[in-house]
XYZ file of C-alpha atoms in Angstrom:
692
model
C -19.953 14.018 -9.076
C -22.238 15.936 -6.720
C -23.494 14.518 -3.442
C -27.114 14.774 -4.556
C -26.341 12.709 -7.660
C -24.869 9.892 -5.538
C -27.947 9.971 -3.302
C -30.179 9.797 -6.388
C -28.272 6.766 -7.665
C -28.689 5.125 -4.246
C -32.458 5.662 -4.373
C -32.627 4.170 -7.857
C -30.637 1.167 -6.589
C -33.129 0.820 -3.747
C -36.333 0.987 -5.783
C -35.334 -1.082 -8.830
C -35.895 -4.434 -7.024
C -39.251 -3.129 -5.773
C -40.228 -2.228 -9.333
C -39.216 -5.709 -10.459
C -41.308 -7.282 -7.705
C -44.364 -5.205 -8.637
C -44.168 -6.070 -12.334
C -43.530 -9.784 -11.824
C -46.196 -10.274 -9.136
C -48.819 -8.453 -11.236
C -48.136 -10.007 -14.629
C -46.376 -13.263 -13.746
C -49.346 -15.569 -14.377
C -50.083 -14.171 -17.822
C -46.444 -13.663 -18.859
C -44.232 -16.560 -17.610
C -41.014 -14.951 -18.950
C -41.642 -11.689 -17.093
C -39.119 -12.716 -14.435
C -36.399 -11.527 -16.841
C -37.440 -8.013 -15.792
C -36.433 -8.817 -12.214
C -33.124 -10.284 -13.414
C -32.440 -7.148 -15.456
C -33.314 -4.770 -12.619
C -31.165 -6.570 -10.056
C -28.263 -6.528 -12.515
C -28.639 -2.758 -12.921
C -28.799 -2.355 -9.117
C -25.525 -4.244 -8.795
C -23.787 -2.081 -11.401
C -25.097 1.063 -9.703
C -23.815 -0.161 -6.322
C -20.322 -0.499 -7.834
C -20.532 3.010 -9.276
C -21.821 4.456 -6.002
C -19.056 2.702 -4.085
C -16.413 4.064 -6.453
C -17.703 7.655 -6.181
C -18.038 7.501 -2.398
C -14.694 5.865 -1.655
C -12.802 7.874 -4.267
C -14.177 11.373 -3.591
C -15.991 11.319 -0.229
C -14.189 8.594 1.711
C -14.102 10.665 4.923
C -17.516 12.300 4.532
C -21.024 10.936 5.151
C -23.611 11.840 2.521
C -27.039 12.509 4.031
C -30.275 13.568 2.373
C -33.501 13.923 4.337
C -36.878 15.614 4.402
C -39.621 16.134 6.947
C -42.275 13.452 6.652
C -44.733 13.918 9.524
C -45.196 16.999 11.715
C -45.817 15.677 15.224
C -46.187 19.150 16.732
C -44.675 20.569 19.898
C -43.583 17.781 22.244
C -41.657 19.956 24.660
C -40.869 23.632 24.854
C -39.569 24.823 21.563
C -40.271 24.348 17.863
C -42.302 21.659 16.133
C -40.828 18.188 15.837
C -40.859 16.109 12.665
C -40.445 12.470 11.753
C -37.876 12.481 8.991
C -37.180 10.220 6.064
C -33.670 10.124 4.751
C -30.701 8.330 3.291
C -27.269 8.007 4.857
C -24.373 6.937 2.653
C -21.150 6.223 4.517
C -18.452 3.641 3.919
C -20.426 0.901 5.663
C -23.407 1.673 3.451
C -21.616 1.410 0.113
C -19.854 -1.812 1.101
C -23.136 -3.370 2.219
C -24.828 -2.165 -0.965
C -22.221 -4.036 -2.957
C -22.513 -7.190 -0.847
C -26.321 -7.306 -0.912
C -26.744 -6.544 -4.613
C -23.917 -8.883 -5.693
C -25.153 -11.898 -3.771
C -28.757 -11.152 -4.665
C -27.833 -10.962 -8.349
C -25.852 -14.213 -8.212
C -28.711 -15.951 -6.414
C -31.183 -14.656 -9.016
C -29.118 -16.051 -11.902
C -28.338 -19.288 -10.050
C -32.057 -19.800 -9.417
C -32.887 -19.677 -13.134
C -31.528 -23.220 -13.426
C -32.044 -24.461 -9.879
C -35.758 -23.559 -9.724
C -36.481 -24.460 -13.349
C -39.738 -26.362 -13.658
C -41.223 -25.159 -10.370
C -44.892 -24.299 -10.770
C -44.425 -21.054 -8.818
C -41.351 -20.023 -10.790
C -42.242 -16.367 -11.407
C -43.575 -15.834 -7.886
C -40.222 -16.998 -6.539
C -38.381 -14.220 -8.377
C -40.944 -11.680 -7.196
C -40.250 -12.697 -3.596
C -36.501 -12.339 -4.194
C -37.141 -8.798 -5.433
C -39.145 -7.642 -2.417
C -36.563 -9.167 -0.101
C -33.704 -7.369 -1.848
C -35.600 -4.076 -1.654
C -36.205 -4.562 2.068
C -32.574 -5.381 2.804
C -31.320 -2.389 0.811
C -33.729 -0.196 2.798
C -32.105 -1.296 6.071
C -28.693 -0.476 4.660
C -29.565 2.977 3.295
C -31.798 4.496 5.983
C -30.539 7.185 8.343
C -33.003 6.679 11.200
C -34.351 4.004 13.536
C -37.991 4.235 12.478
C -37.342 3.545 8.808
C -34.866 0.847 9.751
C -37.578 -0.823 11.834
C -40.101 -0.621 8.990
C -37.667 -2.249 6.553
C -36.663 -4.643 9.330
C -40.217 -5.949 9.535
C -40.511 -6.050 5.760
C -37.411 -8.256 5.657
C -39.145 -10.518 8.191
C -42.218 -10.750 5.973
C -40.096 -11.452 2.882
C -38.169 -14.201 4.662
C -41.475 -15.733 5.787
C -42.599 -15.921 2.153
C -39.306 -17.400 0.936
C -38.811 -19.931 3.744
C -42.376 -21.143 3.302
C -42.196 -21.013 -0.490
C -43.005 -24.741 -0.696
C -45.818 -24.329 1.810
C -47.453 -27.523 0.571
C -44.936 -29.296 2.820
C -45.902 -29.088 6.472
C -42.246 -28.796 7.453
C -41.773 -25.709 5.244
C -44.975 -24.072 6.475
C -44.008 -24.734 10.096
C -40.468 -23.419 9.524
C -41.748 -20.148 8.035
C -44.113 -19.593 10.954
C -41.391 -20.451 13.443
C -38.986 -17.981 11.832
C -41.617 -15.248 11.756
C -42.729 -15.676 15.375
C -39.251 -16.086 16.887
C -38.038 -12.958 15.096
C -41.005 -11.016 16.430
C -39.776 -11.692 19.980
C -36.518 -9.898 19.253
C -38.288 -7.168 17.295
C -40.475 -6.300 20.300
C -37.341 -5.560 22.308
C -35.896 -3.525 19.458
C -39.117 -1.508 19.207
C -39.098 -0.767 22.946
C -35.509 0.476 22.640
C -36.511 2.765 19.762
C -39.416 4.133 21.822
C -37.080 4.946 24.718
C -34.808 6.839 22.346
C -37.713 8.765 20.820
C -39.167 9.576 24.246
C -35.785 10.954 25.284
C -34.626 12.760 22.139
C -37.849 13.343 20.132
C -36.172 12.114 16.973
C -35.371 8.812 15.270
C -32.295 9.992 13.371
C -29.012 8.199 14.205
C -26.712 11.222 14.151
C -29.096 13.472 16.109
C -29.474 10.898 18.878
C -25.736 10.233 19.109
C -25.059 13.969 19.197
C -27.375 14.342 22.196
C -25.770 11.387 23.986
C -22.334 12.959 23.469
C -23.645 16.026 25.338
C -24.491 13.885 28.366
C -28.227 13.642 27.667
C -29.156 10.003 28.270
C -32.452 8.156 28.890
C -33.889 8.998 32.311
C -30.503 10.557 33.193
C -29.224 7.110 34.057
C -26.332 5.056 32.729
C -28.355 1.979 33.650
C -31.157 2.968 31.280
C -28.650 3.711 28.520
C -27.398 0.152 28.979
C -30.954 -1.211 28.931
C -31.705 0.746 25.749
C -28.642 -0.683 24.032
C -29.560 -4.236 25.072
C -33.155 -3.781 23.880
C -31.925 -2.630 20.472
C -29.544 -5.585 20.464
C -32.547 -7.912 20.879
C -33.432 -7.135 17.268
C -30.023 -8.473 16.289
C -30.529 -11.534 18.509
C -33.586 -12.416 16.437
C -32.325 -11.557 12.947
C -28.812 -12.895 13.447
C -30.057 -16.030 15.227
C -28.267 -15.571 18.535
C -29.023 -17.589 21.652
C -31.781 -17.995 22.803
C -33.543 -17.012 19.536
C -31.287 -19.078 17.253
C -33.701 -21.996 16.844
C -35.439 -20.646 13.733
C -32.422 -20.600 11.408
C -31.716 -24.362 11.013
C -35.414 -25.034 10.366
C -35.411 -22.285 7.743
C -33.381 -24.633 5.516
C -36.779 -25.937 4.359
C -36.778 -23.092 1.855
C -35.087 -23.421 -1.552
C -31.292 -23.647 -1.307
C -30.653 -20.351 -3.164
C -32.842 -18.689 -0.533
C -30.561 -20.127 2.141
C -27.580 -18.560 0.409
C -29.289 -15.185 0.132
C -31.096 -14.906 3.451
C -29.294 -17.194 5.853
C -25.714 -16.644 4.809
C -25.141 -13.197 3.461
C -27.908 -10.671 3.901
C -30.810 -11.087 6.327
C -28.796 -12.647 9.127
C -26.083 -10.054 8.569
C -28.647 -7.316 9.264
C -28.331 -7.984 12.983
C -24.577 -7.456 12.937
C -25.103 -4.359 10.780
C -27.529 -3.048 13.432
C -24.903 -3.514 16.156
C -22.430 -1.631 13.980
C -24.922 1.253 13.686
C -25.545 1.459 17.442
C -21.956 0.667 18.466
C -21.198 4.263 19.495
C -23.988 4.276 22.122
C -23.168 0.934 23.752
C -22.016 1.047 27.357
C -19.448 -1.324 28.830
C -22.173 -3.477 30.402
C -24.094 -3.666 27.137
C -20.933 -4.623 25.234
C -20.153 -7.342 27.766
C -23.653 -8.800 27.391
C -23.237 -8.753 23.609
C -19.800 -10.401 23.804
C -21.009 -13.167 26.128
C -24.096 -13.957 24.048
C -22.026 -13.986 20.867
C -19.351 -16.267 22.336
C -21.887 -18.696 23.794
C -23.906 -18.791 20.571
C -20.778 -19.472 18.564
C -19.779 -22.371 20.818
C -23.303 -23.791 21.039
C -23.841 -23.893 17.273
C -20.362 -25.293 16.579
C -20.922 -28.241 18.926
C -24.240 -29.013 17.204
C -22.726 -28.809 13.704
C -20.254 -31.583 14.659
C -22.841 -34.350 14.401
C -25.343 -33.160 11.780
C -25.648 -35.174 8.581
C -27.880 -32.908 6.514
C -25.561 -30.823 4.328
C -27.699 -27.709 4.710
C -28.114 -28.196 8.466
C -24.330 -28.313 8.910
C -24.019 -25.031 7.017
C -26.955 -23.557 8.944
C -25.341 -24.176 12.326
C -22.044 -23.005 10.894
C -23.775 -19.745 9.991
C -25.160 -19.363 13.512
C -21.666 -19.985 14.896
C -19.998 -17.459 12.597
C -22.660 -14.852 13.354
C -21.870 -15.436 17.010
C -18.244 -14.721 16.122
C -19.199 -11.342 14.630
C -21.426 -10.429 17.562
C -18.679 -11.428 19.994
C -16.221 -9.250 18.069
C -18.543 -6.248 18.364
C -18.847 -6.874 22.081
C -15.094 -6.923 22.665
C -14.574 -3.716 20.674
C -13.164 -5.272 17.489
C -15.616 -3.252 15.413
C -13.662 -3.119 12.150
C -12.807 -6.828 12.157
C -16.392 -7.762 12.996
C -17.626 -5.876 9.953
C -14.742 -7.260 7.895
C -15.818 -10.793 8.828
C -19.412 -9.940 7.969
C -18.300 -9.134 4.417
C -15.895 -12.049 3.947
C -18.323 -14.511 5.532
C -21.072 -13.339 3.198
C -19.006 -14.421 0.193
C -17.615 -17.767 1.307
C -20.782 -18.866 3.122
C -22.966 -17.946 0.124
C -20.551 -20.002 -1.981
C -20.920 -22.936 0.440
C -24.712 -22.786 0.353
C -24.836 -22.501 -3.433
C -22.279 -25.316 -3.614
C -24.524 -27.462 -1.429
C -27.381 -26.599 -3.788
C -25.250 -27.784 -6.698
C -24.637 -31.073 -4.879
C -28.313 -31.493 -3.959
C -29.335 -30.731 -7.544
C -26.872 -33.298 -8.870
C -27.878 -35.945 -6.288
C -31.605 -35.633 -7.097
C -32.430 -33.684 -3.936
C -30.484 -35.931 -1.585
C -29.173 -33.917 1.420
C -27.722 -36.659 3.664
C -23.916 -36.514 3.443
C -23.730 -40.144 4.633
C -25.221 -41.132 1.276
C -22.704 -39.130 -0.761
C -18.979 -39.474 -1.357
C -16.612 -39.375 -4.330
C -18.332 -36.376 -5.907
C -15.121 -34.433 -6.558
C -14.592 -36.535 -9.693
C -18.104 -35.866 -10.952
C -18.277 -32.193 -9.908
C -14.761 -30.727 -9.988
C -15.747 -27.032 -10.176
C -18.247 -27.394 -7.338
C -15.636 -29.272 -5.301
C -12.798 -26.767 -5.679
C -14.985 -23.723 -5.040
C -16.453 -25.507 -2.017
C -12.938 -26.349 -0.809
C -11.721 -22.743 -1.160
C -14.686 -21.502 0.849
C -14.083 -24.200 3.459
C -10.459 -23.087 3.795
C -11.706 -19.510 4.220
C -14.177 -20.329 6.975
C -11.512 -22.438 8.694
C -9.132 -19.462 8.720
C -6.374 -20.830 6.499
C -3.770 -18.343 5.109
C -4.258 -16.716 1.703
C -8.008 -16.583 2.280
C -10.129 -13.651 3.446
C -11.432 -15.694 6.359
C -7.916 -16.022 7.773
C -7.569 -12.235 7.911
C -10.945 -11.494 9.489
C -10.888 -14.364 12.009
C -7.337 -13.489 13.008
C -8.446 -9.935 13.790
C -11.441 -11.145 15.802
C -9.356 -13.582 17.837
C -6.722 -10.907 18.453
C -9.530 -8.662 19.668
C -10.712 -11.306 22.132
C -7.166 -11.743 23.474
C -6.795 -7.991 23.878
C -10.185 -7.819 25.602
C -9.307 -10.664 27.934
C -5.972 -9.039 28.798
C -7.595 -5.660 29.505
C -10.712 -6.823 31.355
C -9.909 -10.280 32.714
C -12.760 -11.963 30.821
C -10.667 -14.855 29.497
C -13.576 -17.227 28.818
C -14.390 -15.213 25.694
C -11.044 -15.788 23.890
C -11.073 -19.414 25.065
C -14.480 -19.853 23.439
C -13.221 -18.078 20.313
C -10.242 -20.387 19.798
C -12.278 -23.452 20.740
C -14.823 -22.610 18.080
C -12.033 -22.121 15.516
C -10.934 -25.712 16.159
C -14.480 -27.096 15.944
C -15.196 -25.117 12.764
C -12.199 -26.533 10.931
C -13.143 -30.054 12.048
C -16.829 -30.112 11.068
C -16.293 -28.232 7.805
C -13.637 -30.655 6.591
C -15.809 -33.530 7.822
C -18.450 -32.130 5.484
C -15.999 -31.864 2.561
C -14.593 -35.368 3.056
C -17.949 -37.129 3.444
C -19.432 -35.274 0.471
C -16.611 -35.210 -2.054
C -13.893 -37.670 -0.979
C -13.735 -41.434 -0.666
C -15.970 -43.958 -2.363
C -19.599 -43.231 -3.245
C -22.038 -44.640 -0.690
C -25.018 -44.576 -3.034
C -23.905 -45.993 -6.372
C -27.198 -45.325 -8.133
C -27.265 -41.596 -7.355
C -23.516 -41.346 -7.916
C -23.832 -42.751 -11.435
C -26.360 -40.044 -12.341
C -24.399 -37.232 -10.662
C -22.957 -34.529 -12.907
C -21.577 -31.017 -12.802
C -24.186 -28.295 -12.581
C -25.050 -25.972 -15.508
C -22.956 -22.862 -16.140
C -25.552 -20.524 -14.643
C -25.061 -22.368 -11.356
C -21.295 -22.718 -11.653
C -20.384 -19.103 -12.430
C -21.740 -17.735 -9.088
C -19.662 -20.352 -7.268
C -16.492 -19.251 -9.075
C -17.173 -15.550 -8.393
C -17.858 -16.090 -4.689
C -14.886 -18.420 -4.228
C -12.684 -15.835 -5.931
C -13.877 -13.161 -3.503
C -12.775 -15.427 -0.641
C -9.114 -14.805 -1.555
C -7.148 -12.206 0.432
C -5.987 -10.081 -2.494
C -9.338 -8.268 -2.790
C -8.889 -6.767 0.674
C -5.173 -6.302 1.263
C -1.873 -6.961 -0.506
C -0.483 -8.424 2.723
C -1.731 -12.015 3.228
C -1.089 -11.894 6.989
C -2.017 -8.291 7.807
C -5.506 -7.026 7.027
C -4.926 -3.701 8.770
C -2.399 -2.789 6.075
C -4.908 -3.127 3.270
C -7.339 -0.613 1.867
C -10.388 -2.260 3.405
C -9.426 -1.583 7.013
C -6.870 1.201 6.704
C -8.837 3.425 4.320
C -12.478 2.383 4.271
C -13.483 1.092 7.701
C -12.524 2.878 10.898
C -13.966 2.352 14.334
C -16.317 5.241 15.215
C -15.866 7.241 18.365
C -17.931 6.216 21.350
C -20.342 8.906 22.579
C -21.402 7.410 25.901
C -20.481 9.115 29.198
C -17.018 8.163 30.401
C -18.307 6.437 33.559
C -20.248 3.922 31.423
C -17.220 2.763 29.395
C -14.520 0.186 29.805
C -11.205 1.646 30.851
C -9.766 0.990 27.404
C -12.590 2.996 25.865
C -11.859 6.148 27.823
C -9.980 9.130 26.428
C -6.285 9.342 27.097
C -3.732 12.055 26.613
C -2.271 10.301 23.575
C -5.571 9.479 21.939
C -5.406 12.301 19.432
C -2.010 11.149 18.209
C -3.220 7.660 17.350
C -4.174 7.498 13.690
C -6.618 4.621 13.816
C -7.252 4.282 17.515
C -9.808 1.650 18.301
C -12.519 3.042 20.564
C -10.492 6.016 21.669
C -7.646 4.552 23.638
C -4.065 3.540 22.961
C -4.528 0.731 25.490
C -6.661 -1.293 23.120
C -4.496 -0.442 20.114
C -1.364 -1.641 21.884
C -3.120 -4.723 23.215
C -4.332 -5.591 19.692
C -0.806 -5.084 18.340
C 0.716 -7.417 20.915
C -2.070 -9.985 20.420
C -1.800 -10.115 16.624
C 0.916 -12.738 16.198
C -0.053 -14.924 19.199
C -3.617 -14.985 17.879
C -2.450 -15.790 14.349
C -0.195 -18.686 15.344
C -2.669 -20.085 17.852
C -5.564 -19.868 15.377
C -3.467 -21.648 12.730
C -2.565 -24.344 15.262
C -6.170 -25.044 16.312
C -7.421 -24.895 12.714
C -4.709 -27.311 11.613
C -5.541 -29.587 14.534
C -9.220 -29.594 13.552
C -8.399 -30.421 9.923
C -5.989 -33.177 11.022
C -8.622 -34.850 13.188
C -11.176 -34.625 10.348
C -8.791 -36.506 8.045
C -7.871 -39.027 10.766
C -11.532 -39.850 11.337
C -13.100 -39.667 7.892
C -10.371 -39.775 5.202
C -7.593 -42.038 6.500
C -9.862 -43.936 8.949
C -7.098 -44.070 11.559
C -9.701 -43.272 14.184
C -13.198 -44.749 14.332
C -15.862 -42.016 14.493
C -18.673 -44.501 15.230
C -16.728 -46.095 18.070
C -16.020 -42.676 19.567
C -19.685 -41.712 19.233
C -20.730 -44.894 21.070
C -18.200 -44.335 23.831
C -19.447 -40.777 24.263
C -23.069 -41.592 23.502
C -24.670 -39.113 25.950
C -22.580 -36.247 24.560
C -23.135 -37.447 20.981
C -26.903 -37.583 21.468
C -26.798 -34.215 23.200
C -25.122 -32.678 20.132
C -27.188 -34.635 17.589
C -30.408 -33.465 19.251
C -29.229 -29.828 19.295
C -28.839 -29.651 23.089
C -32.544 -30.599 23.288
C -33.346 -26.903 23.082
C -36.210 -27.426 20.645
C -37.728 -29.963 23.005
C -37.140 -27.636 25.947
C -38.787 -24.703 24.164
C -41.643 -26.929 23.058
C -42.171 -28.250 26.574
C -41.892 -24.944 28.399
C -42.821 -22.165 25.987
C -45.089 -23.785 23.389
C -46.965 -26.089 25.756
C -46.892 -23.395 28.429
C -48.549 -20.930 26.059
C -51.074 -23.576 24.995
C -51.859 -24.297 28.648
C -52.171 -20.589 29.325
C -54.487 -20.220 26.327
C -56.587 -23.140 27.639
C -56.747 -21.386 31.015
C -57.849 -18.172 29.335
C -60.458 -20.113 27.346
C -61.774 -21.686 30.563
C -61.817 -18.301 32.289
C -63.668 -16.810 29.335
C -66.191 -19.642 29.196
C -66.753 -20.167 32.910
C -66.071 -16.786 34.473
C -66.643 -14.086 31.852
C -69.439 -15.913 30.041
C -70.674 -17.204 33.419
C -70.980 -13.658 34.746
C -72.737 -12.548 31.566
C -75.068 -15.560 31.532
C -75.632 -15.294 35.281
C -76.509 -11.622 34.932
C -78.965 -12.509 32.196
C -80.526 -15.238 34.386
C -80.818 -12.899 37.382
C -82.308 -10.226 35.167
C -84.832 -12.726 33.816
C -85.891 -13.850 37.324
C -86.060 -10.257 38.516
C -88.321 -9.433 35.600
C -90.537 -12.422 36.432
C -90.643 -11.368 40.077
C -91.382 -7.816 39.058
C -94.200 -9.103 36.867
C -95.822 -11.024 39.761
C -95.285 -8.122 42.171
C -96.910 -5.775 39.711
C -99.798 -8.167 39.066
C -100.606 -9.322 42.589
C -99.296 -6.555 44.817
C -99.455 -3.274 42.955
C -102.471 -4.125 40.840
C -104.111 -5.985 43.790
C -103.678 -2.987 46.084
C -105.082 -0.666 43.483
C -108.034 -2.967 42.835
C -108.629 -3.461 46.582
C -108.543 0.271 47.152
C -111.040 0.758 44.383
C -113.311 -1.954 45.826
C -113.059 -0.508 49.316
C -113.807 2.952 48.004
C -116.843 1.551 46.206
C -118.162 -0.141 49.374
C -117.631 3.003 51.412
C -119.384 4.955 48.718
C -122.371 2.600 48.865
C -122.555 2.928 52.634
C -122.265 6.691 52.576
C -124.812 6.928 49.790
C -127.329 5.122 52.005
C -126.717 7.667 54.775
C -127.509 10.537 52.393
C -131.275 10.660 53.031
C -131.736 14.354 52.361
C -133.353 14.820 55.823
C -131.937 17.358 58.299
C -132.919 15.240 61.258
C -130.780 12.347 60.051
C -127.735 14.576 59.678
C -128.318 16.090 63.204
C -128.499 12.590 64.711
C -125.293 11.552 62.926
C -123.493 14.672 64.205
C -124.742 14.157 67.772
C -123.701 10.517 67.822
C -120.337 11.435 66.331
C -119.745 14.018 69.072
C -120.725 11.547 71.764
C -118.379 8.962 70.316
C -115.590 11.493 70.123
C -116.103 12.516 73.739
C -116.037 8.901 74.841
C -112.819 8.253 72.962
C -111.133 11.299 74.447
């Protein structure tokens, strides 16, 4: 197959969901069954993504396929030829894997929603929104330049706003959608500034062109500092989309949207866009930028895990779990474990989507009940939901034979290697601590939901297994959480086709003085087949860290599971008693570190106070100046009127009167007699002589 044919198939895959959206949104009211068009189109997109992936990985595994054309001629910016803004498609191994992930989960969510959303009055509109979101996400994956990525980035934000606020009749849903939209815009502003710096420096938005220039030593403002700043600004986009501290607060509230939306947006696709962005800009990240990314990722992961410990809403637990796992991926990118970060992005997409859809199955069965304290015993009523949920829980906990074990093991090994090479040991400590907490709160969720005796007999009696259209996606996603799809070796991901053949860490293009020591070229670099970020130092450190990380991760995961059973299954330990004894810490976790209250008190109320100040300034100062000017003008006009009437007109009238009187007097002196005139002249001369 030719390269152009693969690109054409990719474009068809991209625009099919958009076509479905257009048809459904235009004809949905008149044709209620029109949503089948969207289901058909997303199914075709999924099949095409498989075909594209096969062609790319079979015939062009080591070659990037790029197609582009000039869009806008922006003229001569500097000395030389005209510059153009280009549109284009880039298909590399990351692209085809993400195409598969996005289209698969989108398709499963579409089919799952047929039953879950049945009876909703905005049924067809819901599927239209799913279509525009899928189109936007595929656009981010396929584009070859920053400008188009930013356009699709904002379109994803708009789509998520529509889906989160789908039940906008509820104030909580409307508020959540606005919160998500506004918080993401904060990160997007930083991302846009980073893109502008790149365009100002390189006069292009294309990834490969920019990285080529950086490799030649051309960097923003000829400063390594500004290259770091640019990388961090671009990373701000990921902070918003992937819900990293301090912009993580929107994601838990976004659970107000329909549960299938949570699976699509908040588990597998939209939130993964941030990690995908970091993967795209990885080659231009300096050591300082990577350290910032690693620290933010590690802290976010720990923060969200501690909050998930005490939540009782099934979707909220999964939401904070998502934030924590995204922090894991971001941390992995920061420590240089590029391949394992992307690997975890893919595996997490499957098992977390399964968990969210499983929670939807439970909520559907329990008549929209989401409090796990009112559940229990559901494994007997919902066996398929239970076992798929359990498999996904084992995966996220990092238990052997699951995909999550392989990806988390690689990430934790990367943190150990990073700590050994740089001395930043708090990062691996946070990584292993989060692994323990994850296993604990996830099995707490499983036990309280599915094990033990039912705590609400009425709802339990009416509970039942979900319809097949809801069950099949769970089975598919749980199946993809097993290791065999990625490697034949259950304890070594790097020996499988996913990491050894498909995903390799790209070469860093930043100047040597901006890199970590382990990222610098060495004499033996060229002889290393899959050298991570250029140096044998990191490769050797990862090799030595592999088994310690594996055994330690298994130990902490097992410890977390053990404590979950001791507290909630066997009741050997009293969770309520412990919560009371640690009440300040318990309340701190339950109230999400009081960050929402802090943001509300400082940012929201601060902005409201600032807006009140601006309103006062506008009313009293700006309007006061305008009104005062008008008043002064009015009084000046009145004064001018009186001056004109009494002074100017008075002087003119007085002059006229005086002239008239003088004229009367002079007229009397005009007798017509010469003698009179001689006398007047004589007397005038005498008077003049006297005066002189």
